[in-house]
Amino acid sequence: MMKNCLRYFFAFAPLLLTCFTSFSQTSGYSGTGANIDVKYHRAEWNIAPDATKNISGRVTTYFVTTAANVNKITFDLDAAHAFSATYHGSSITTSRTGNVITLTLPGSLALGTLDSVVITYSGAPPAFSNYGEGFEEKSIAGMGYVAYTLAESYGDDDWWPCKADMQDKIDSMDFIITTPSTFRAATNGVLITDVVAGGNRIMTYKHRYPIASYLVSVGVASYNVFDRGTVNISGTAVPIEYYIYSGHGSNPSAQLTAMDFCKQELVVFSNLFGDYPFKKEKYGMYEFGWGGGMEHQTFSAMGFSTMSSWSVIAHELAHQWWGDKVTFASWNHLWLAEGFAKYSEVLAAEFVTGLGQNPVTHRTNIQTTALATSTNPIYLANAEINNSNNIWTTVNDDALYQRGAMVVSMLRKLAGDTKFFQACKNY
């Protein structure tokens, strides 16, 4: 019987993998940029947190055409923003239909052409509603105004022009963020320069790994920066850093102690899943104004209360493999990221020394919730993925996280640890 179960598991595993890579998109996407493959963005943002909630910027996009005779290119950008575009330094004709903008090129591009356009924009992003806040500025007690983003699932084009399509990851990005001098900016990748001049601070970051548009992020606040050394992953020293609102003081010891367990978890997860996917850059956590956590690539965003939550810290780190490095093809398959990340909390409890958590208890708690939602499928139907608030319901959360984690637990039990963790690495 067990041999048959294992045979079915390994027959099923390739199908599971395709959910990350090859299933066609269903709904929730505008279909922008269908004739280009985005290679690089240089994002230049001006952010001064205050009551106006404005952002202005310029995004340079390099792309390769995937069709012949390309003379129009479309991107996603919320209608709240005014915009213009240039091509090789000259203004070009633009138009808008809702949240889709069209750039008309002066000529036609052949298939396989590498080229670029520049979009300049400004405006106040739309008000957030529950999940997928997009871009937010708010006043926080003891801090004043802060700015932050939360784009999952459809909030990316709320605040920057992009091709909002997980199946066309951006190969590489640079970020140049200008803020008032008393603020700092947190974003994906490695900080290259930090210059204060003329009342402004200009922070430049680079990110040289493929990234989905909803994982692009920024946080702007009066941050205290905590450099926590490095972690050795297969001979590469991975820097660990935290950005925490200065209003919490110079030594938020409970949060620092809890977050430092991510160092052991980086090693544990690298051993189980394969090396940390972004080891040439960093791993860190920065505070933002939402109460939970979000797995922004290389730099997870955390509410202050979750900075002392062992399970959220492990969960968001695990997403660097499950969701960031390996991204599901459409929101129908979100359980693949959330289920693996949720089960990774059990693995942290099992393998991290000193965490003080019982993996059996944690798995049992997950199972209890999973059984209570046994009628809810882990696969999201098309009608459930047309906006963020439909995706992120309590019922769906229990199915995606808890039941998804139990599917992963089942696969581990059927395959045994050696084959299961090798299969994880094979993703």
Short mmCIF file of C-alpha atoms in Angstrom, two decimals:
data_model
loop_
_atom_site.label_atom_id
_atom_site.label_comp_id
_atom_site.label_asym_id
_atom_site.label_seq_id
_atom_site.Cartn_x
_atom_site.Cartn_y
_atom_site.Cartn_z
CA MET A 1 0.00 0.00 0.00
CA MET A 2 2.79 2.45 0.94
CA LYS A 3 4.61 1.69 -2.32
CA ASN A 4 1.47 2.57 -4.24
CA CYS A 5 1.08 5.80 -2.26
CA LEU A 6 4.65 6.79 -2.99
CA ARG A 7 4.21 5.93 -6.66
CA TYR A 8 1.19 8.20 -6.85
CA PHE A 9 3.02 10.96 -4.99
CA PHE A 10 5.94 11.03 -7.37
CA ALA A 11 3.60 10.82 -10.34
CA PHE A 12 1.69 13.78 -8.92
CA ALA A 13 4.75 15.87 -8.01
CA PRO A 14 5.50 17.09 -11.57
CA LEU A 15 1.90 18.27 -11.86
CA LEU A 16 2.30 20.14 -8.58
CA LEU A 17 5.35 21.90 -9.95
CA THR A 18 3.49 23.10 -13.02
CA CYS A 19 1.16 25.07 -10.76
CA PHE A 20 4.14 27.32 -10.10
CA THR A 21 5.34 27.63 -13.65
CA SER A 22 3.10 26.78 -16.54
CA PHE A 23 -0.63 26.91 -15.83
CA SER A 24 -2.27 29.60 -17.90
CA GLN A 25 -3.55 32.62 -16.07
CA THR A 26 -7.23 32.73 -15.45
CA SER A 27 -8.57 36.04 -14.20
CA GLY A 28 -7.53 39.07 -12.23
CA TYR A 29 -4.99 40.26 -14.80
CA SER A 30 -5.38 43.05 -17.31
CA GLY A 31 -3.18 41.36 -19.91
CA THR A 32 -0.81 44.31 -20.20
CA GLY A 33 2.60 43.94 -21.78
CA ALA A 34 1.62 40.86 -23.73
CA ASN A 35 4.08 41.74 -26.50
CA ILE A 36 7.13 42.35 -24.29
CA ASP A 37 9.33 40.53 -21.79
CA VAL A 38 10.34 42.94 -19.01
CA LYS A 39 14.06 42.74 -18.29
CA TYR A 40 14.86 45.67 -16.00
CA HIS A 41 13.31 48.57 -14.12
CA ARG A 42 15.04 51.61 -12.70
CA ALA A 43 12.56 53.03 -10.21
CA GLU A 44 13.14 56.59 -9.00
CA TRP A 45 10.67 57.55 -6.27
CA ASN A 46 10.11 60.75 -4.32
CA ILE A 47 8.32 60.02 -1.04
CA ALA A 48 7.72 62.48 1.78
CA PRO A 49 5.28 60.92 4.24
CA ASP A 50 2.49 63.33 5.20
CA ALA A 51 -1.27 63.71 5.05
CA THR A 52 -1.31 64.19 1.25
CA LYS A 53 -0.32 60.58 0.51
CA ASN A 54 1.47 61.56 -2.70
CA ILE A 55 4.12 59.70 -4.59
CA SER A 56 5.96 60.86 -7.67
CA GLY A 57 8.55 59.10 -9.69
CA ARG A 58 10.05 57.90 -12.89
CA VAL A 59 10.35 54.29 -13.99
CA THR A 60 12.69 53.29 -16.80
CA THR A 61 11.82 49.91 -18.31
CA TYR A 62 14.03 47.80 -20.54
CA PHE A 63 12.22 45.06 -22.41
CA VAL A 64 12.57 42.57 -25.25
CA THR A 65 9.74 42.33 -27.76
CA THR A 66 8.01 38.94 -27.96
CA ALA A 67 6.03 39.73 -31.12
CA ALA A 68 6.70 41.27 -34.51
CA ASN A 69 5.82 44.87 -35.43
CA VAL A 70 5.41 46.17 -31.91
CA ASN A 71 4.31 49.82 -31.97
CA LYS A 72 2.25 50.00 -28.78
CA ILE A 73 3.10 48.86 -25.25
CA THR A 74 0.75 48.69 -22.29
CA PHE A 75 1.38 48.87 -18.55
CA ASP A 76 -0.71 48.88 -15.39
CA LEU A 77 -1.04 52.18 -13.47
CA ASP A 78 -3.95 53.30 -11.35
CA ALA A 79 -6.07 56.08 -12.82
CA ALA A 80 -5.26 58.30 -9.83
CA HIS A 81 -1.87 59.08 -11.36
CA ALA A 82 -1.04 61.63 -14.04
CA PHE A 83 1.70 60.34 -16.32
CA SER A 84 3.78 60.98 -19.42
CA ALA A 85 6.30 58.91 -21.33
CA THR A 86 9.47 59.31 -23.36
CA TYR A 87 11.23 57.08 -25.85
CA HIS A 88 14.94 57.66 -26.46
CA GLY A 89 14.60 61.09 -24.85
CA SER A 90 11.59 62.29 -26.86
CA SER A 91 7.98 62.53 -25.71
CA ILE A 92 5.60 59.96 -27.15
CA THR A 93 1.83 59.67 -27.39
CA THR A 94 0.06 58.01 -24.48
CA SER A 95 -3.51 57.09 -23.63
CA ARG A 96 -5.40 55.47 -20.79
CA THR A 97 -8.30 53.06 -20.41
CA GLY A 98 -9.07 52.74 -16.72
CA ASN A 99 -5.93 51.48 -15.00
CA VAL A 100 -4.23 50.44 -18.24
CA ILE A 101 -1.93 52.92 -19.95
CA THR A 102 -0.80 52.65 -23.57
CA LEU A 103 2.46 54.02 -24.96
CA THR A 104 2.60 54.53 -28.74
CA LEU A 105 6.10 54.20 -30.17
CA PRO A 106 7.26 56.33 -33.13
CA GLY A 107 7.88 53.19 -35.19
CA SER A 108 7.54 49.41 -35.12
CA LEU A 109 9.96 47.10 -33.34
CA ALA A 110 10.94 43.72 -34.73
CA LEU A 111 10.61 40.50 -32.75
CA GLY A 112 13.43 40.12 -30.22
CA THR A 113 14.34 43.81 -30.04
CA LEU A 114 15.84 45.10 -26.78
CA ASP A 115 14.57 48.62 -26.11
CA SER A 116 13.40 50.93 -23.34
CA VAL A 117 10.79 53.52 -22.36
CA VAL A 118 10.53 55.96 -19.45
CA ILE A 119 7.28 56.70 -17.59
CA THR A 120 7.06 59.75 -15.32
CA TYR A 121 4.07 59.88 -12.97
CA SER A 122 2.62 61.43 -9.83
CA GLY A 123 -0.52 61.29 -7.75
CA ALA A 124 -2.20 60.08 -4.59
CA PRO A 125 -2.73 56.30 -4.75
CA PRO A 126 -6.25 55.07 -4.01
CA ALA A 127 -7.40 54.45 -0.47
CA PHE A 128 -6.62 50.96 0.74
CA SER A 129 -9.27 48.44 1.64
CA ASN A 130 -8.31 45.55 3.91
CA TYR A 131 -5.79 43.54 1.92
CA GLY A 132 -3.73 44.81 -0.97
CA GLU A 133 -3.32 48.27 0.53
CA GLY A 134 -1.05 49.36 -2.30
CA PHE A 135 0.63 52.54 -1.03
CA GLU A 136 -0.23 54.04 2.33
CA GLU A 137 0.87 57.00 4.42
CA LYS A 138 -0.38 57.27 7.97
CA SER A 139 0.42 58.97 11.24
CA ILE A 140 1.61 56.62 13.99
CA ALA A 141 1.79 57.57 17.65
CA GLY A 142 5.32 58.49 18.65
CA MET A 143 6.46 58.49 15.02
CA GLY A 144 4.52 60.98 12.95
CA TYR A 145 3.87 60.02 9.35
CA VAL A 146 5.26 56.88 7.74
CA ALA A 147 4.85 55.45 4.24
CA TYR A 148 4.73 51.81 3.21
CA THR A 149 3.45 49.46 0.54
CA LEU A 150 1.51 46.19 0.64
CA ALA A 151 0.76 45.08 -2.91
CA GLU A 152 -0.40 41.47 -2.56
CA SER A 153 -2.47 40.64 -4.48
CA TYR A 154 -3.36 43.51 -6.87
CA GLY A 155 -1.91 46.61 -5.25
CA ASP A 156 1.26 46.99 -7.29
CA ASP A 157 -0.14 49.30 -9.98
CA ASP A 158 -1.76 51.42 -7.26
CA TRP A 159 1.60 53.10 -6.75
CA TRP A 160 3.96 52.38 -9.64
CA PRO A 161 3.69 51.63 -13.39
CA CYS A 162 4.45 47.98 -14.06
CA LYS A 163 3.46 44.87 -15.92
CA ALA A 164 1.45 43.25 -13.13
CA ASP A 165 2.01 39.66 -14.21
CA MET A 166 3.69 36.99 -12.08
CA GLN A 167 4.56 35.00 -15.19
CA ASP A 168 6.86 37.78 -16.39
CA LYS A 169 9.19 38.43 -13.50
CA ILE A 170 11.42 41.47 -13.67
CA ASP A 171 14.97 40.20 -14.14
CA SER A 172 16.69 43.04 -12.31
CA MET A 173 15.92 46.37 -10.61
CA ASP A 174 17.56 49.51 -9.28
CA PHE A 175 15.83 51.78 -6.77
CA ILE A 176 16.66 55.44 -6.20
CA ILE A 177 14.49 56.77 -3.36
CA THR A 178 14.47 60.42 -2.31
CA THR A 179 12.99 61.32 1.08
CA PRO A 180 13.37 64.16 3.60
CA SER A 181 16.70 63.78 5.37
CA THR A 182 15.15 62.61 8.66
CA PHE A 183 13.70 59.53 6.96
CA ARG A 184 15.18 56.32 5.61
CA ALA A 185 13.88 54.04 2.89
CA ALA A 186 13.70 50.24 3.05
CA THR A 187 13.35 48.25 -0.15
CA ASN A 188 14.43 45.10 -1.95
CA GLY A 189 18.07 44.29 -2.54
CA VAL A 190 21.36 45.80 -1.40
CA LEU A 191 21.90 49.39 -0.28
CA ILE A 192 24.60 50.88 -2.50
CA THR A 193 24.67 54.55 -1.49
CA ASP A 194 23.04 56.67 1.21
CA VAL A 195 23.57 60.40 0.64
CA VAL A 196 22.17 63.28 2.68
CA ALA A 197 22.28 66.67 0.94
CA GLY A 198 20.12 69.79 0.73
CA GLY A 199 17.56 68.55 3.22
CA ASN A 200 17.01 65.26 1.38
CA ARG A 201 18.25 61.72 1.74
CA ILE A 202 18.83 59.72 -1.46
CA MET A 203 19.18 55.97 -0.98
CA THR A 204 20.14 53.75 -3.91
CA TYR A 205 19.52 50.00 -3.86
CA LYS A 206 20.17 47.28 -6.42
CA HIS A 207 18.42 43.94 -6.77
CA ARG A 208 19.83 41.37 -9.19
CA TYR A 209 17.36 38.52 -8.89
CA PRO A 210 14.07 37.97 -10.77
CA ILE A 211 11.15 39.47 -8.87
CA ALA A 212 7.37 39.54 -9.29
CA SER A 213 5.83 43.02 -9.38
CA TYR A 214 3.71 42.46 -6.25
CA LEU A 215 6.88 41.75 -4.22
CA VAL A 216 8.42 45.13 -5.06
CA SER A 217 8.15 47.24 -1.93
CA VAL A 218 9.18 50.37 -0.10
CA GLY A 219 8.93 51.59 3.47
CA VAL A 220 9.80 55.17 4.45
CA ALA A 221 10.02 56.28 8.06
CA SER A 222 12.36 57.46 10.78
CA TYR A 223 14.03 54.07 11.16
CA ASN A 224 16.64 52.79 13.55
CA VAL A 225 18.89 50.39 11.66
CA PHE A 226 20.14 47.21 13.32
CA ASP A 227 22.93 45.34 11.53
CA ARG A 228 22.98 41.84 12.99
CA GLY A 229 26.06 40.36 11.38
CA THR A 230 26.06 37.70 8.69
CA VAL A 231 25.02 34.08 8.21
CA ASN A 232 27.21 31.67 6.27
CA ILE A 233 25.25 29.94 3.51
CA SER A 234 27.52 27.61 1.51
CA GLY A 235 30.45 29.97 1.87
CA THR A 236 28.51 33.19 1.23
CA ALA A 237 28.13 35.66 4.08
CA VAL A 238 24.50 36.83 4.01
CA PRO A 239 23.99 40.16 5.84
CA ILE A 240 21.12 40.33 8.34
CA GLU A 241 19.54 43.72 9.04
CA TYR A 242 16.41 45.14 10.61
CA TYR A 243 14.76 48.54 10.18
CA ILE A 244 12.53 49.39 13.18
CA TYR A 245 10.59 52.59 13.79
CA SER A 246 12.66 54.92 15.97
CA GLY A 247 9.68 55.50 18.25
CA HIS A 248 10.34 52.08 19.80
CA GLY A 249 13.69 53.24 21.13
CA SER A 250 17.26 52.17 20.54
CA ASN A 251 16.94 48.68 21.99
CA PRO A 252 13.61 46.88 21.39
CA SER A 253 15.14 43.78 22.96
CA ALA A 254 12.16 41.42 22.75
CA GLN A 255 11.84 42.03 19.01
CA LEU A 256 15.57 41.79 18.35
CA THR A 257 15.85 38.53 20.28
CA ALA A 258 12.92 36.97 18.44
CA MET A 259 14.02 38.17 15.01
CA ASP A 260 17.55 36.88 15.52
CA PHE A 261 16.19 33.33 15.32
CA CYS A 262 15.96 33.98 11.57
CA LYS A 263 19.72 33.39 11.47
CA GLN A 264 19.31 29.76 12.53
CA GLU A 265 16.24 29.44 10.32
CA LEU A 266 18.22 30.63 7.29
CA VAL A 267 20.63 27.75 7.84
CA VAL A 268 17.89 25.21 8.59
CA PHE A 269 15.76 26.13 5.58
CA SER A 270 18.85 26.24 3.33
CA ASN A 271 19.69 22.70 4.41
CA LEU A 272 16.14 21.49 3.84
CA PHE A 273 15.11 23.44 0.71
CA GLY A 274 18.39 24.47 -0.91
CA ASP A 275 20.48 27.57 -0.34
CA TYR A 276 18.76 30.83 0.55
CA PRO A 277 17.72 32.08 -2.90
CA PHE A 278 19.06 35.64 -2.51
CA LYS A 279 22.24 34.92 -0.62
CA LYS A 280 24.37 37.39 -2.60
CA GLU A 281 22.30 40.28 -1.28
CA LYS A 282 20.74 40.11 2.22
CA TYR A 283 17.87 39.03 4.39
CA GLY A 284 16.16 41.51 6.65
CA MET A 285 12.94 42.67 8.21
CA TYR A 286 11.58 46.21 8.32
CA GLU A 287 8.65 47.64 10.19
CA PHE A 288 5.55 48.83 8.38
CA GLY A 289 2.16 50.14 9.41
CA TRP A 290 0.14 46.95 8.87
CA GLY A 291 -0.33 44.45 11.65
CA GLY A 292 0.87 41.25 9.97
CA GLY A 293 3.86 40.26 7.86
CA MET A 294 4.62 40.34 4.14
CA GLU A 295 7.38 38.44 2.37
CA HIS A 296 8.86 41.22 0.27
CA GLN A 297 11.83 39.75 -1.53
CA THR A 298 15.02 39.95 0.61
CA PHE A 299 13.30 42.32 3.10
CA SER A 300 10.14 41.10 4.83
CA ALA A 301 7.79 43.81 6.13
CA MET A 302 6.51 43.25 9.67
CA GLY A 303 4.16 44.95 12.06
CA PHE A 304 5.88 45.69 15.36
CA SER A 305 3.86 43.06 17.24
CA THR A 306 4.77 40.36 14.72
CA MET A 307 8.47 41.17 15.13
CA SER A 308 8.28 39.13 18.34
CA SER A 309 6.18 36.30 16.86
CA TRP A 310 8.34 33.23 16.22
CA SER A 311 5.82 31.73 13.79
CA VAL A 312 5.41 34.85 11.64
CA ILE A 313 9.19 35.35 11.51
CA ALA A 314 9.69 31.76 10.31
CA HIS A 315 6.72 31.98 7.94
CA GLU A 316 7.86 35.13 6.14
CA LEU A 317 11.41 33.83 5.84
CA ALA A 318 10.15 30.56 4.36
CA HIS A 319 8.29 32.56 1.71
CA GLN A 320 11.66 33.62 0.30
CA TRP A 321 11.73 30.09 -1.13
CA TRP A 322 7.97 29.45 -1.41
CA GLY A 323 6.39 32.38 -3.21
CA ASP A 324 9.40 34.63 -3.94
CA LYS A 325 12.02 32.37 -5.53
CA VAL A 326 9.37 29.95 -6.82
CA THR A 327 6.20 31.89 -7.57
CA PHE A 328 2.84 30.32 -8.32
CA ALA A 329 1.52 30.95 -11.85
CA SER A 330 -1.77 32.53 -10.80
CA TRP A 331 -3.62 33.37 -7.61
CA ASN A 332 -5.67 30.19 -8.03
CA HIS A 333 -2.59 28.33 -6.76
CA LEU A 334 -1.75 30.60 -3.83
CA TRP A 335 -1.96 27.64 -1.42
CA LEU A 336 1.34 26.35 -2.77
CA ALA A 337 3.14 29.34 -1.28
CA GLU A 338 1.08 29.70 1.88
CA GLY A 339 0.84 25.98 2.60
CA PHE A 340 4.60 25.44 2.35
CA ALA A 341 5.33 28.58 4.38
CA LYS A 342 2.84 27.54 7.07
CA TYR A 343 4.34 24.06 7.31
CA SER A 344 7.80 25.65 7.51
CA GLU A 345 6.74 26.99 10.91
CA VAL A 346 6.58 23.34 12.05
CA LEU A 347 10.05 22.77 10.61
CA ALA A 348 11.39 25.79 12.50
CA ALA A 349 9.91 24.41 15.73
CA GLU A 350 11.45 21.03 14.94
CA PHE A 351 14.97 22.04 13.95
CA VAL A 352 15.82 25.47 15.44
CA THR A 353 17.72 25.18 18.71
CA GLY A 354 16.41 27.32 21.54
CA LEU A 355 13.17 28.38 19.87
CA GLY A 356 11.26 26.61 22.64
CA GLN A 357 8.37 25.47 20.45
CA ASN A 358 6.89 21.97 20.16
CA PRO A 359 6.54 20.94 16.49
CA VAL A 360 3.91 18.29 17.31
CA THR A 361 1.76 20.82 19.14
CA HIS A 362 2.06 23.35 16.36
CA ARG A 363 1.21 20.80 13.70
CA THR A 364 -1.77 19.62 15.76
CA ASN A 365 -3.06 23.18 16.02
CA ILE A 366 -2.77 23.54 12.25
CA GLN A 367 -4.58 20.24 11.75
CA THR A 368 -7.41 21.27 14.07
CA THR A 369 -8.09 24.41 12.05
CA ALA A 370 -7.69 22.53 8.78
CA LEU A 371 -10.31 19.96 9.77
CA ALA A 372 -12.69 22.72 10.81
CA THR A 373 -12.59 24.07 7.25
CA SER A 374 -12.66 20.73 5.50
CA THR A 375 -15.29 21.81 2.99
CA ASN A 376 -13.21 24.69 1.64
CA PRO A 377 -10.94 23.83 -1.30
CA ILE A 378 -7.33 24.96 -1.24
CA TYR A 379 -7.58 25.80 -4.93
CA LEU A 380 -9.17 29.23 -5.45
CA ALA A 381 -11.83 29.44 -8.14
CA ASN A 382 -11.70 32.21 -10.71
CA ALA A 383 -14.57 34.06 -9.01
CA GLU A 384 -12.47 34.27 -5.82
CA ILE A 385 -9.38 35.84 -7.35
CA ASN A 386 -10.83 38.91 -9.07
CA ASN A 387 -9.71 41.23 -6.26
CA SER A 388 -7.61 41.10 -3.12
CA ASN A 389 -10.50 41.21 -0.68
CA ASN A 390 -12.08 38.13 -2.27
CA ILE A 391 -8.81 36.23 -2.06
CA TRP A 392 -7.98 37.09 1.53
CA THR A 393 -11.10 36.03 3.41
CA THR A 394 -10.97 34.21 6.73
CA VAL A 395 -12.40 31.09 5.12
CA ASN A 396 -9.83 31.15 2.34
CA ASP A 397 -7.02 31.90 4.77
CA ASP A 398 -7.81 28.79 6.78
CA ALA A 399 -7.93 26.67 3.64
CA LEU A 400 -4.82 28.15 2.01
CA TYR A 401 -2.63 28.17 5.11
CA GLN A 402 -3.86 25.38 7.36
CA ARG A 403 -5.16 22.85 4.86
CA GLY A 404 -2.30 23.69 2.49
CA ALA A 405 0.15 22.97 5.29
CA MET A 406 -1.52 19.63 5.99
CA VAL A 407 -1.14 18.62 2.35
CA VAL A 408 2.59 19.36 2.67
CA SER A 409 2.68 17.37 5.93
CA MET A 410 0.98 14.47 4.18
CA LEU A 411 3.52 14.51 1.35
CA ARG A 412 6.38 14.45 3.86
CA LYS A 413 4.86 11.46 5.65
CA LEU A 414 4.26 9.54 2.42
CA ALA A 415 7.67 10.20 0.93
CA GLY A 416 9.83 10.12 4.06
CA ASP A 417 12.26 12.87 4.95
CA THR A 418 15.05 11.98 2.51
CA LYS A 419 12.85 11.94 -0.57
CA PHE A 420 10.58 14.76 0.58
CA PHE A 421 13.32 17.29 1.21
CA GLN A 422 15.12 16.29 -1.96
CA ALA A 423 11.86 16.94 -3.80
CA CYS A 424 11.69 20.37 -2.15
CA LYS A 425 15.19 21.16 -3.42
CA ASN A 426 14.18 19.97 -6.88
CA TYR A 427 11.58 22.73 -7.13
#
